[in-house]
Amino acid sequence: MKANLKHYDLDNGFRVILAKDSSNPILSVQLFIKVGSVHEPAEESGFSHLTEHLVFKSTENYPTNGIMERASFLGANINAYTEFESTCLYLTLPSKFGEDALDILSQLVYKSNYSDEEFFTERNVVIEELKQYENDPEDNFLEKAPLLCFTESPYHNLIIGNLANIENSTPQQLRDFYKKYYIPQNCYLVITGDFEETEIKAQIDKYFGEWQSAELNKLENRKNDYIQDFRVIHVEEKDIVQDMLAFVVPEINESSLKGLALSIITKGFAIGRNSRLHKRLYLKEQLVSGIQVHSIAGTYEGISEILIVPKNNSNLEKISRIFLEEIALLCASGFTADELRKLKVEQENGWKYSFEYMENFASVLGNEELDLGYKEFMNFPTRLAAVDSKLIRDVLHEYYSLDKLKILHLGTKNEKLLALEEEIKNRVEVEDICIIPKVEKITGDYHEHLCENGMKLLIKKVVGKPTVGISLARRFSQLNESLNRRGLTYFMTALMQYGNEKYSYEELLDYCNEKGINFHISNGIETAGVKAKCFVDQVSASIKLMADVIKTPLLPTRELLNLKDSVKSDLRRYPDFPMKDANKKYNQFILGKRSNLILKTGELSDIVKISRKEIVEWHKEFLDLSKMTIAVVGDVDFVDVIREVENSFNFDFTKSKSVQKAAYIKGARKRTIYKNGNDQSIIHIGGFACNSTNRRHNTAFHVLSQIIGGDMNSRLFNELREKQGVAYSVDFDYSSLEDIGVFNNFAVVDRAREEQAIKTIYAIMQDIKDNNVTPEELQLTKNFINGQRLIDNESVIAQADQLSLLSALGYSYDYYLQRENRLNNVSHEDIDEIANSYFNRKDLYMQIYR
């Protein structure tokens, strides 16, 4: 892989890293500040994160949240995040607005001037965010691990801070923090995408050259003492539906070869469907419903947390013994030569894919600069090649040794699990435990082909991209299911990944890893299908693989039973996750509990009845090639693609008679309250809307949903979060199908502010009914949506997915091309018609979940 990378420093010490890629008119501009929770003394815990929020409130040129409005006008993706060791402020936007991005970032990083009132408003927002985090048992559990595994550690501080510290913070404290760390020699800028170097350097000097440097008092190296002792720790007695286990091992920075080897070990042991733990605990023993790996590490030695969610009534002690057994086997024998080769191929493919999207590329370069220096990113293949089996074995014995392992448990205290600690400590070592049709030459950048079997093939040529997106879609989903057969499509598509007549499950995973194919079986509200992203030289292999997967899936009974148990376990855990549970209950409230619109999986009563025989018959209904569309987007040869699709999909199938219908019963009651013992109220206010066949109103409703509840500069965001400071999470969602449209206002607030939030939501809707939206709001939103679409077009798989989905639903390529025209044609009259048709108070539904 090639990249045009270079850097230079301004006189004030501000570093600039440039990576030019003119394949798409997109620019990502990311400014990193070298401050995060590891730099905070106890009295400043959470200040990095709070400062990241505050800088957006007001600046010299953009008072009162003006930056968000300006970014929306530019069609920019603007956001920020705080990590343990850095804070990042960034924009991704059309490249013609690159100077505007530099202007905005310069304002944020050294010209922020929020008022005391704005400080207290945003502090309340962060407090609500912190409370929301504390109400999530999984996040809370994982973030406690450093306190239990280190006597001292820079990672003891939570990134978000602690409630008492944030509540007691003052405006002056945060202004002092800003002045101390937001200085040029403590920051650097990463720009990736389409720019002219001389021009952008002049602009950088214009906006950052006057930034005054200041003395930086760097912190001394923090103590970082990992507890060298095997432990089983009951973290908390918590009333949750399903207990959680986290197995903790050390993690070190990838700047050393040891660190890189350790990341490969963790990948092969615990991450993904090809990992040893997934094969043993999920596939073979069927004891768990999920395995995730979370990293808490950076410059300092940290930890990897292997989170395991047992299935309902699974034996926690047995799961722990199997985990120890798998570690023992790995330490004793390491990976086979073939396993290590495949893991390294997968790592290198991941590195190659990091060049694809400018936002991701800038993020990767920025984080590499923090650790090794950005130049080392290009040396990754060389460093990867140096990792051999001896190094893997050495690292295994150093970091996966018994005295480094911790087992954390959340849930009802389990004496047998706790007794495992003493038993294991008495052991010395872990080890103790083809048809080619004639095709004429084709020119242009788009072509449609009707295959002999009736399948539609759409090909869009995108020159210069190393990757190709391939998407196959069929109008077939939960909407095809009758009310007594819910969940069939979900289980059918989920099982299709578990092997076919040509490849076993493991062979399928290995094949994708070796070829660098990202393969996914999709199951949407209206369509089901298969997607693949690959490099140009693997297009033929990817198309063949798609055909094999949909034609002869094994749909194995063992995996069906395992999957059913996992889904049932997940459904039972809904009450543990308030926002997830509230959303489900709201949909049941307005659509009826038996609607086929609510859960792809069906309810528990549906899942019990599903058999393999039913799924096999359902697959026959799905396998109607004449109702499928396959879209290929990338730098491909049209003729080669047509030949491969005709050849690969040349098999018999049965015509399907199944049709889609949204089944629902409008709720008779208009208001309901669910009590779940939360200190926050989750508010849903919404109703029914136009369906997707009304194209004019459908487009206008999407625009209105962005105005009311978009990610930034929306009315809900500005009122509930920015002005009143009562909510961290707000949203307005609109979705439409042929049969139905629904919309929903959403907010999470402290229970004491519940009535205030409800009144605000109703007031926003009534104001739009009475006064419409402003011309500035309408134009700004159109600009933002157009900008986001341009950013989306950077992805070849996103384009292929859109083309195949629209075609499967009966829309033409011209409809796809006219997206911008439809958006620009949205008028105030359209907004007025929507508001007066659907925002009448008597027609609205309200649910409060608390």
JSON list of N, CA and C in Angstrom, two decimals, residues 52 56 101 111 243 321 384 487 512:
[
{"chain": "A", "resi": 52, "resn": "GLU", "atom": "N", "xyz": [-13.69, 18.90, 26.58]},
{"chain": "A", "resi": 52, "resn": "GLU", "atom": "CA", "xyz": [-14.06, 18.53, 25.19]},
{"chain": "A", "resi": 52, "resn": "GLU", "atom": "C", "xyz": [-15.49, 18.97, 24.89]},
{"chain": "A", "resi": 56, "resn": "PHE", "atom": "N", "xyz": [-17.10, 23.60, 22.56]},
{"chain": "A", "resi": 56, "resn": "PHE", "atom": "CA", "xyz": [-18.07, 23.79, 21.49]},
{"chain": "A", "resi": 56, "resn": "PHE", "atom": "C", "xyz": [-19.14, 24.83, 21.85]},
{"chain": "A", "resi": 101, "resn": "ALA", "atom": "N", "xyz": [-12.89, 24.11, 7.88]},
{"chain": "A", "resi": 101, "resn": "ALA", "atom": "CA", "xyz": [-12.57, 23.15, 8.93]},
{"chain": "A", "resi": 101, "resn": "ALA", "atom": "C", "xyz": [-11.42, 23.65, 9.79]},
{"chain": "A", "resi": 111, "resn": "LYS", "atom": "N", "xyz": [-9.62, 29.53, 21.11]},
{"chain": "A", "resi": 111, "resn": "LYS", "atom": "CA", "xyz": [-10.46, 30.73, 21.18]},
{"chain": "A", "resi": 111, "resn": "LYS", "atom": "C", "xyz": [-11.83, 30.45, 21.80]},
{"chain": "A", "resi": 243, "resn": "ASP", "atom": "N", "xyz": [-25.76, -12.97, 34.77]},
{"chain": "A", "resi": 243, "resn": "ASP", "atom": "CA", "xyz": [-24.46, -12.61, 35.30]},
{"chain": "A", "resi": 243, "resn": "ASP", "atom": "C", "xyz": [-23.46, -12.33, 34.17]},
{"chain": "A", "resi": 321, "resn": "ARG", "atom": "N", "xyz": [-13.43, -22.86, 34.23]},
{"chain": "A", "resi": 321, "resn": "ARG", "atom": "CA", "xyz": [-12.49, -23.98, 34.10]},
{"chain": "A", "resi": 321, "resn": "ARG", "atom": "C", "xyz": [-12.13, -24.21, 32.62]},
{"chain": "A", "resi": 384, "resn": "LEU", "atom": "N", "xyz": [5.17, -6.77, 11.39]},
{"chain": "A", "resi": 384, "resn": "LEU", "atom": "CA", "xyz": [4.34, -7.97, 11.49]},
{"chain": "A", "resi": 384, "resn": "LEU", "atom": "C", "xyz": [5.11, -9.21, 11.06]},
{"chain": "A", "resi": 487, "resn": "GLY", "atom": "N", "xyz": [-39.56, -14.63, 13.30]},
{"chain": "A", "resi": 487, "resn": "GLY", "atom": "CA", "xyz": [-38.18, -14.99, 13.60]},
{"chain": "A", "resi": 487, "resn": "GLY", "atom": "C", "xyz": [-37.52, -15.89, 12.57]},
{"chain": "A", "resi": 512, "resn": "CYS", "atom": "N", "xyz": [-12.06, -16.45, 3.83]},
{"chain": "A", "resi": 512, "resn": "CYS", "atom": "CA", "xyz": [-12.24, -14.99, 3.85]},
{"chain": "A", "resi": 512, "resn": "CYS", "atom": "C", "xyz": [-11.00, -14.29, 4.40]}
]
